[in-house]
XYZ file of C-alpha atoms in Angstrom:
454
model
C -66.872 38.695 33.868
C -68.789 38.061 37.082
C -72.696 36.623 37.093
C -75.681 38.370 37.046
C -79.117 37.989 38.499
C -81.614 40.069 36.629
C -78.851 42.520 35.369
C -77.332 42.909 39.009
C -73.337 41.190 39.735
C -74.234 38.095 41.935
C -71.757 39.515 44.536
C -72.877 42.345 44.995
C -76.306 40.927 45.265
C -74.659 38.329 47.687
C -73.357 40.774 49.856
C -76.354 43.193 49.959
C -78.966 41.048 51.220
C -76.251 39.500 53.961
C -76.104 43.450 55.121
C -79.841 44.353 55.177
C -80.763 41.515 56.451
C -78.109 41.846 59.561
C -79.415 45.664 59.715
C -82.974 44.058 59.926
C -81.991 41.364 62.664
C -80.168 44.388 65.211
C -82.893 47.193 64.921
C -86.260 44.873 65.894
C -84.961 43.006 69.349
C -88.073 42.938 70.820
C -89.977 41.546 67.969
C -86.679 38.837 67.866
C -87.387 37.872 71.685
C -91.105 38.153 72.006
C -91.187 34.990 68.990
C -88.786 33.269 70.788
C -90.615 32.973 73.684
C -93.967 32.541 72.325
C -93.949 31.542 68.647
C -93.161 27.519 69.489
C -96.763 26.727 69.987
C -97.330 27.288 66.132
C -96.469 24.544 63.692
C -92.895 26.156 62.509
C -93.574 28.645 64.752
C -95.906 30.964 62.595
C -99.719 30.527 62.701
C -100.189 30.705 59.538
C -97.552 28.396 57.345
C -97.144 31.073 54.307
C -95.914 33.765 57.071
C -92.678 31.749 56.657
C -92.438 33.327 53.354
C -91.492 36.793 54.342
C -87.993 37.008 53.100
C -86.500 38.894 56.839
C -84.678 37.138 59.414
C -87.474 36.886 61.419
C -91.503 38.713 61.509
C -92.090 42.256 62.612
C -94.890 41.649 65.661
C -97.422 44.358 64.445
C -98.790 46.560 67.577
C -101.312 48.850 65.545
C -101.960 49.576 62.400
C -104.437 52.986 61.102
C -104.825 54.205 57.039
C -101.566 53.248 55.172
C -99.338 52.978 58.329
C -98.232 49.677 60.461
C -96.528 50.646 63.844
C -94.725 47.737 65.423
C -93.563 46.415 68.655
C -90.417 47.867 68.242
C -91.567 51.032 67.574
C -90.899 51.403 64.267
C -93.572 53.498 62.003
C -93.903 52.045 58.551
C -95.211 53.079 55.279
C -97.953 49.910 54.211
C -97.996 49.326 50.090
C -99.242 45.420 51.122
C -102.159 46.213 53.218
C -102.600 42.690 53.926
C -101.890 41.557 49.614
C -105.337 43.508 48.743
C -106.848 42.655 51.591
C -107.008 46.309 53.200
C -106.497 47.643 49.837
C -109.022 50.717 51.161
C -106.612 51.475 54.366
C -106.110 49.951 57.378
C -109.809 50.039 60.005
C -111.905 52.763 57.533
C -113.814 54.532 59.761
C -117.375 53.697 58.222
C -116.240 50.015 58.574
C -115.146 50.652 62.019
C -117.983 51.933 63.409
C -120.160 49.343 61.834
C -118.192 46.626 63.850
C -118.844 48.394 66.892
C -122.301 48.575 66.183
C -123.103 45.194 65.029
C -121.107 43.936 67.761
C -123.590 44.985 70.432
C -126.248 43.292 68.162
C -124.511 39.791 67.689
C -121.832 38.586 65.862
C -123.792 35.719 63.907
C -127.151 34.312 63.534
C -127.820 31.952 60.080
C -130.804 34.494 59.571
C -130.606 37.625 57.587
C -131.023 41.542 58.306
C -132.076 44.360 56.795
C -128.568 45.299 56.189
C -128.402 42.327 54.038
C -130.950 43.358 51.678
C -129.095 46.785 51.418
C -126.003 45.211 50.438
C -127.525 43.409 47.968
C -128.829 46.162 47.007
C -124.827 48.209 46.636
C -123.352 44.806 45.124
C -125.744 44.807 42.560
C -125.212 48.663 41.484
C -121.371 48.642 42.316
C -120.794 45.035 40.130
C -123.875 44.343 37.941
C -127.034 42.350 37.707
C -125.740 39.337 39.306
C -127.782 36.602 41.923
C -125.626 36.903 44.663
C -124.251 34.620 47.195
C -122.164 35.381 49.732
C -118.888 33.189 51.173
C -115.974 34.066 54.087
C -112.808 33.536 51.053
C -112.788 33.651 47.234
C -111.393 30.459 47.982
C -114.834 29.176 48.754
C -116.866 31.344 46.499
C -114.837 29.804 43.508
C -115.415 26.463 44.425
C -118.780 27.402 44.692
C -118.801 29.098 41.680
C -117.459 26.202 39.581
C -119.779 23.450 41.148
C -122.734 25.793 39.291
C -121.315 25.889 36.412
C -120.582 22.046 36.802
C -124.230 21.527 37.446
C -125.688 23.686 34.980
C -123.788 22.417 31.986
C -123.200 18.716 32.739
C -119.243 18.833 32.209
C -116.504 18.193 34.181
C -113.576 20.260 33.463
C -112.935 24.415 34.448
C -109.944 25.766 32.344
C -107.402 27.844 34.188
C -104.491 29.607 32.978
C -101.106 28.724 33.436
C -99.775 30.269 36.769
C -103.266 31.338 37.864
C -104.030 32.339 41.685
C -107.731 31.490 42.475
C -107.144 30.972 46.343
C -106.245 27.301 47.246
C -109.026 25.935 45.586
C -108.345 22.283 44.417
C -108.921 22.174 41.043
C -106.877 25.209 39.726
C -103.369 23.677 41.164
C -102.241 23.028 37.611
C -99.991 23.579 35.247
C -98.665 22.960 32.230
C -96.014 20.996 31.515
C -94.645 20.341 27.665
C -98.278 21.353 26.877
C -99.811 18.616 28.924
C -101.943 19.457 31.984
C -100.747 18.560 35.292
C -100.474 18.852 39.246
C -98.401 21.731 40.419
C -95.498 20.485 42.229
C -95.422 20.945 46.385
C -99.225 20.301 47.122
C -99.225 19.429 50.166
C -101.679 15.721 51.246
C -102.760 15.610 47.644
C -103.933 12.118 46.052
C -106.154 12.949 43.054
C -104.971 13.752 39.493
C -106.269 17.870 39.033
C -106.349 16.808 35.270
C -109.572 14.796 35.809
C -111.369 18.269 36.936
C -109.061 20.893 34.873
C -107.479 22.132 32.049
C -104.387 24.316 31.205
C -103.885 27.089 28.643
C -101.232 30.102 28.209
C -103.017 32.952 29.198
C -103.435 35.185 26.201
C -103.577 31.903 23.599
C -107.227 32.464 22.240
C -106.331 29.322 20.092
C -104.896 27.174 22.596
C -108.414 28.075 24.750
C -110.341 27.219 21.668
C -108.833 23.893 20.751
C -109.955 23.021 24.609
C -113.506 24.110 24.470
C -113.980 22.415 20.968
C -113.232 19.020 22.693
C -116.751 19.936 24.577
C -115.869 18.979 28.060
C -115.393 22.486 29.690
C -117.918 23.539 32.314
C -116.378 27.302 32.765
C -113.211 29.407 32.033
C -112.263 30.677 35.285
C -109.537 33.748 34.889
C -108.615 36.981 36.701
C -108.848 39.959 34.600
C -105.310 39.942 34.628
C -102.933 37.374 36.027
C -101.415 38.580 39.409
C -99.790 37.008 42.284
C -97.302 36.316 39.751
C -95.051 38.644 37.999
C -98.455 40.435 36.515
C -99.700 39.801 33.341
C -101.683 42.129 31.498
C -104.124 40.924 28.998
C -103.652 41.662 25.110
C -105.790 43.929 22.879
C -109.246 41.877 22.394
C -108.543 39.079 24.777
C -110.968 39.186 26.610
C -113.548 39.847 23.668
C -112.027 36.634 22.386
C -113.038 34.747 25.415
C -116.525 36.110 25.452
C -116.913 34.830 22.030
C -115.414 31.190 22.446
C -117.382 30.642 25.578
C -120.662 31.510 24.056
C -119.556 29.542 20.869
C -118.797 26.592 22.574
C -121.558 26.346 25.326
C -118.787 27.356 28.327
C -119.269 29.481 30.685
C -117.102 32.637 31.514
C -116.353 33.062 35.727
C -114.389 36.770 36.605
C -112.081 36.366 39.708
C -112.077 40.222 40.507
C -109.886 39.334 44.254
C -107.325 41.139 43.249
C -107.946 43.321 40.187
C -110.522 44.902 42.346
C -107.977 47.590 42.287
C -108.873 48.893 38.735
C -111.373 51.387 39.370
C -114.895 51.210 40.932
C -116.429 47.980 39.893
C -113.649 46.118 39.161
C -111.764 45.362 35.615
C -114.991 43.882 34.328
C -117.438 47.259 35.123
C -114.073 49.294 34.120
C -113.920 47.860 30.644
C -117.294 46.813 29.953
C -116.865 42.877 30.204
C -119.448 40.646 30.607
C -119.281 37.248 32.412
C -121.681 34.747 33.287
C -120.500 34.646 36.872
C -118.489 37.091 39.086
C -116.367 36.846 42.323
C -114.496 39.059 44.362
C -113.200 38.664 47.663
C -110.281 40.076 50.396
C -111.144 43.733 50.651
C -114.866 44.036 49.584
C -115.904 44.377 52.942
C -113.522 46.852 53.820
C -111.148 43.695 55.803
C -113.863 41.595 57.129
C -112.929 38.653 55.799
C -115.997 38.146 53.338
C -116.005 37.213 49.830
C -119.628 37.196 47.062
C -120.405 35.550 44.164
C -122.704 35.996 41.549
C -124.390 34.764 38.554
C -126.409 36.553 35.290
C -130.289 36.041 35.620
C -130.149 33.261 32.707
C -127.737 31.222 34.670
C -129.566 31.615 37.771
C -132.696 30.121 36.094
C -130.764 27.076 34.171
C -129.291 26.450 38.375
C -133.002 26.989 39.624
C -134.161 23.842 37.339
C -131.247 21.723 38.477
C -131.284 22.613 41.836
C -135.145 21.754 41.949
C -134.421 18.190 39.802
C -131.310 16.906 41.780
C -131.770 14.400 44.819
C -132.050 15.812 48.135
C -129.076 15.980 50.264
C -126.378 18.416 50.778
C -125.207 20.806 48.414
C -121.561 20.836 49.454
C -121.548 24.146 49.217
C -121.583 26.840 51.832
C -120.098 27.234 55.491
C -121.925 27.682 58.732
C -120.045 31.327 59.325
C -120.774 32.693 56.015
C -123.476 35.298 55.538
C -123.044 36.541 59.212
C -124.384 39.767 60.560
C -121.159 41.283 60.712
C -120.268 40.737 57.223
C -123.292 42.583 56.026
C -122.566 45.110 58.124
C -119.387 45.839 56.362
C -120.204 45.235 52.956
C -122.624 47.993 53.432
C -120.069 50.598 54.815
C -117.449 49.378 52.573
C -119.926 49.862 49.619
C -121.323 53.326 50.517
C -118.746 55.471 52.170
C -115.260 53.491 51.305
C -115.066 52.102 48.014
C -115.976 55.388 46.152
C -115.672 57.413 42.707
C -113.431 59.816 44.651
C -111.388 57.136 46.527
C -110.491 54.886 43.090
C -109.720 58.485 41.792
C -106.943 58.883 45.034
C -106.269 55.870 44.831
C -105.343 55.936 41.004
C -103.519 59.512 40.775
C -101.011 58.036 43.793
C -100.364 54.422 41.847
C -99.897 56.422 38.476
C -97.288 58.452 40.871
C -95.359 55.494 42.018
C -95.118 53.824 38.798
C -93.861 57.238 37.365
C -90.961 57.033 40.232
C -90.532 53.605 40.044
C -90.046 53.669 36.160
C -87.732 56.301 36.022
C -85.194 54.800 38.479
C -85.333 52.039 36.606
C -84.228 53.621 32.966
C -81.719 55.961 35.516
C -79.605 53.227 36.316
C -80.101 51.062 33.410
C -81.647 48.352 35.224
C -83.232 45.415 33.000
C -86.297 45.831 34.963
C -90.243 46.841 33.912
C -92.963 48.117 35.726
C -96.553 47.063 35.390
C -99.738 49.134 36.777
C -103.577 48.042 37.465
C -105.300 51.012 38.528
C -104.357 51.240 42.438
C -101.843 48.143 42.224
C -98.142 48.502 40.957
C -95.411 45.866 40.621
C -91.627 46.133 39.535
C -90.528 43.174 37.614
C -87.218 42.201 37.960
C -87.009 41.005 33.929
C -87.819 42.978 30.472
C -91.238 43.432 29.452
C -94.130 43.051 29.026
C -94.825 39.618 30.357
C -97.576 38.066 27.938
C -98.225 34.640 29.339
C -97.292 32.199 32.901
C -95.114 30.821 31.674
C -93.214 33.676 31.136
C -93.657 35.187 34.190
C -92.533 32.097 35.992
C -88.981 32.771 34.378
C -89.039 36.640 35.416
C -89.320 35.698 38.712
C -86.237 36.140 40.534
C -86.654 35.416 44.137
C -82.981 35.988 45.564
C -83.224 39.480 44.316
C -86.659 40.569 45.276
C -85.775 39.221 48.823
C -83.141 41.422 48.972
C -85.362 44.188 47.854
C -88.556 43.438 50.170
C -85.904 43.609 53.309
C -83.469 47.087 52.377
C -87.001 48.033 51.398
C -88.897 47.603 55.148
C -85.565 48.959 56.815
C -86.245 52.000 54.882
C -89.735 52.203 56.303
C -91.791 50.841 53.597
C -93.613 47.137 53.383
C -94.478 45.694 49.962
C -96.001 42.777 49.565
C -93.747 39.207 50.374
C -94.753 37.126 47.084
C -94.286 38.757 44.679
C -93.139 43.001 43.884
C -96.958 44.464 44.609
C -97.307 47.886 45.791
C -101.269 49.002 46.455
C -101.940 53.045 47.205
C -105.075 52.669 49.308
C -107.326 56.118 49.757
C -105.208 57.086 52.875
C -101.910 56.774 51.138
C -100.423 60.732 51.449
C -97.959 61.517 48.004
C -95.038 62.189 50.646
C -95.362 58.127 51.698
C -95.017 57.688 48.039
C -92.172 59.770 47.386
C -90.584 57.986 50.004
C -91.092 54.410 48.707
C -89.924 56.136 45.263
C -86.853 57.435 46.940
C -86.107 53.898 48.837
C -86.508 52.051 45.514
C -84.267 54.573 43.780
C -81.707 54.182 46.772
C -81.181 50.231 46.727
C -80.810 50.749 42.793
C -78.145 52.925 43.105
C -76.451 50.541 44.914
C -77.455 47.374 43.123
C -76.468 48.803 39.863
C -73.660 50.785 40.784
């Protein structure tokens, strides 16, 4: 009886990926000889390491790319369910957001002084997300680590609690994991000297009594979570979770932080406006600004005032917080756009018929050909999961990842015409997604399965 890998015959797998990938290497030659010439001046010859990720032979070079479609260098027109992992989740260059570049450009690009259409988006981020203080940062990288250092200061405790297989950025002190239920470094960082566990601890996502046995040893500044875990195989949270949370934080003195980055995708104000939550502090990032790279952070009125007495008692000197780019002109400019005339009722509404659409497809090949597979949806954002389901915890999806086969899938995929996300199995329908792009992806999907499960 021959091995499997996630219900498909190893050698058929094998000899699958060796074909799409040769398919992918012979129809993009000008991509092929444009980074042979001129990729060696990167490090590994990518400008940005993680490119290296991207499971094809070698990179598409992108020429253009308008709404939901990528055209590139070798002329080849396809179908975008990344959008840059969420961060074009609302289309590729949204007109509003477009002509707000052009227009700020010919007013500067950035200034360290304010305008008016900061106050305005203040204004939008405040009746989109809630009564938050807000601060505004170029990643959610930053505004975490921002975010936790408040919650540091206003509390007096060292330690945020993550959950296991968590993606908050790269920010330092949520590379953990845990390991035989002890708290430690996640293997591969790269330079890095200082035991995490000092600054963090680790729970199961989903274990409201593994959480509370770490707040009860009263040394946790903030919970810091997504909504629901993603850049993993994503995990939804169970019935009264999140109430749980709520309820151990305020027992326990801990404050609650809401990483929206990438479940921004649930409908208009995020999972937390969606289903009523209600955290002390609040971050969202990648596509808030429509692309711009521009992230904001916020914080309830009560924990603005306990950070206004600290802030006015600590010694002078520099917060380490903040960068010299941040809260630029052209940020503003876009938050407002984005705000107003992209992220909309009757966008998320688009948005959330077309994902409900592709899951539908996705689903049904699935049970068609028997595959062991499950498919998981967030409003706008869709993932196949190469393992049964539902996932419940990290540590679970860590095992239903199963990289040789969703390589194989992200390449027969893009020489069909579509592009899902390289990480992980993410599919986003953004508000100029058209049903027949979906069909198509549907139809590619349902293609490759007939073959892998043959």
């Amino acid at each position: 009886m021959s091995q499997t890998i996630a219900g498909v015959p190893t050698d058929r797998l094998t000899a699958f990926a060796a074909r799409e990938a040769q398919r992918y290497a012979r129809s993009r030659p000008k991509s092929a000889k444009a980074l042979a010439d001129g990729a060696g001046t990167f490090l590994n010859d990518v400008p940005m390491h993680w490119m290296r990720d991207w499971p094809m032979p070698h990179l598409p070079l992108v020429a253009k790319a308008k709404g939901a479609r990528i055209t590139d260098i070798d002329g080849y027109g396809i179908d975008d369910f990344c959008l840059g992992d969420t961060g074009s989740m609302f289309g590729h260059s949204p007109k509003p957001v477009a002509d707000a570049i052009r227009k700020q450009a010919r007013n500067g690009l950035t200034y360290m002084l304010p305008t008016q259409s900061a106050l305005e988006a203040g204004r939008l981020l405040t009746d989109c997300f809630g009564a938050f203080r807000w601060q505004i940062a170029t990643t959610a990288t930053d505004a975490n680590r921002f975010a936790v250092r408040v919650a540091r200061a206003v509390t007096g405790r060292p330690k945020v609690l993550v959950f296991n297989g968590c993606y908050h950025g790269t920010l330092d002190d949520t590379m953990v994991e845990l390991a035989q239920g002890r708290t430690v470094n996640r293997p591969g960082l790269v330079g890095q000297v200082q035991d995490l566990s000092l600054g963090a601890v680790v729970c199961e996502f989903n274990d409201l009594a593994g959480v509370e046995a770490a707040l009860a040893k009263g040394d946790v500044a903030a919970i810091l979570t997504e909504p629901v875990m993603t850049n993993s195989c994503m995990v939804l949270p169970d019935p009264g979770f999140h109430d749980g949370l709520r309820a151990l934080t305020q027992r326990y003195g801990t404050l609650l932080i809401m990483d929206e980055t990438h479940t921004l995708s649930t409908g208009l104000g995020g999972y937390t406006r969606t289903h009523g939550l209600s955290p002390d502090m609040f971050v969202v990032g990648k596509c808030v600004a429509g692309g711009m790279p521009t992230a904001v952070w916020g914080m309830t009125e009560p924990v603005a005032a306990r950070f206004a007495t600290y802030d006015a008692a600590r010694p002078a000197g520099h917060s380490g917080m903040g960068t010299t780019l941040s809260a630029n002109p052209m940020q503003f400019a876009c938050l407002v756009a984005t705000l107003s005339k992209v992220m909309t009722e009757d966008a998320y509404a688009h948005m959330d018929k077309g994902a409900g659409r592709l899951a539908a497809a996705l689903q049904a090949s699935i049970l068609s050909h028997g595959a062991p597979w499950h498919v998981v949806r967030v409003g706008a954002r869709v993932e196949f999961i190469c393992a049964p389901g539902p996932l419940r915890n990290g540590a679970e999806a860590a095992t239903a990842h199963q990289p040789q086969v969703e390589a194989a899938m992200h390449t027969a995929l893009l020489n069909r015409g579509c592009l899902i996300a390289p990480f992980h199995n993410m599919m986003l329908v953004s508000p100029a997604t058209r049903p027949r792009q979906i069909d198509r992806l549907g139809l590619a999907f349902d293609e490759i399965l007939s073959e892998l499960f043959a």
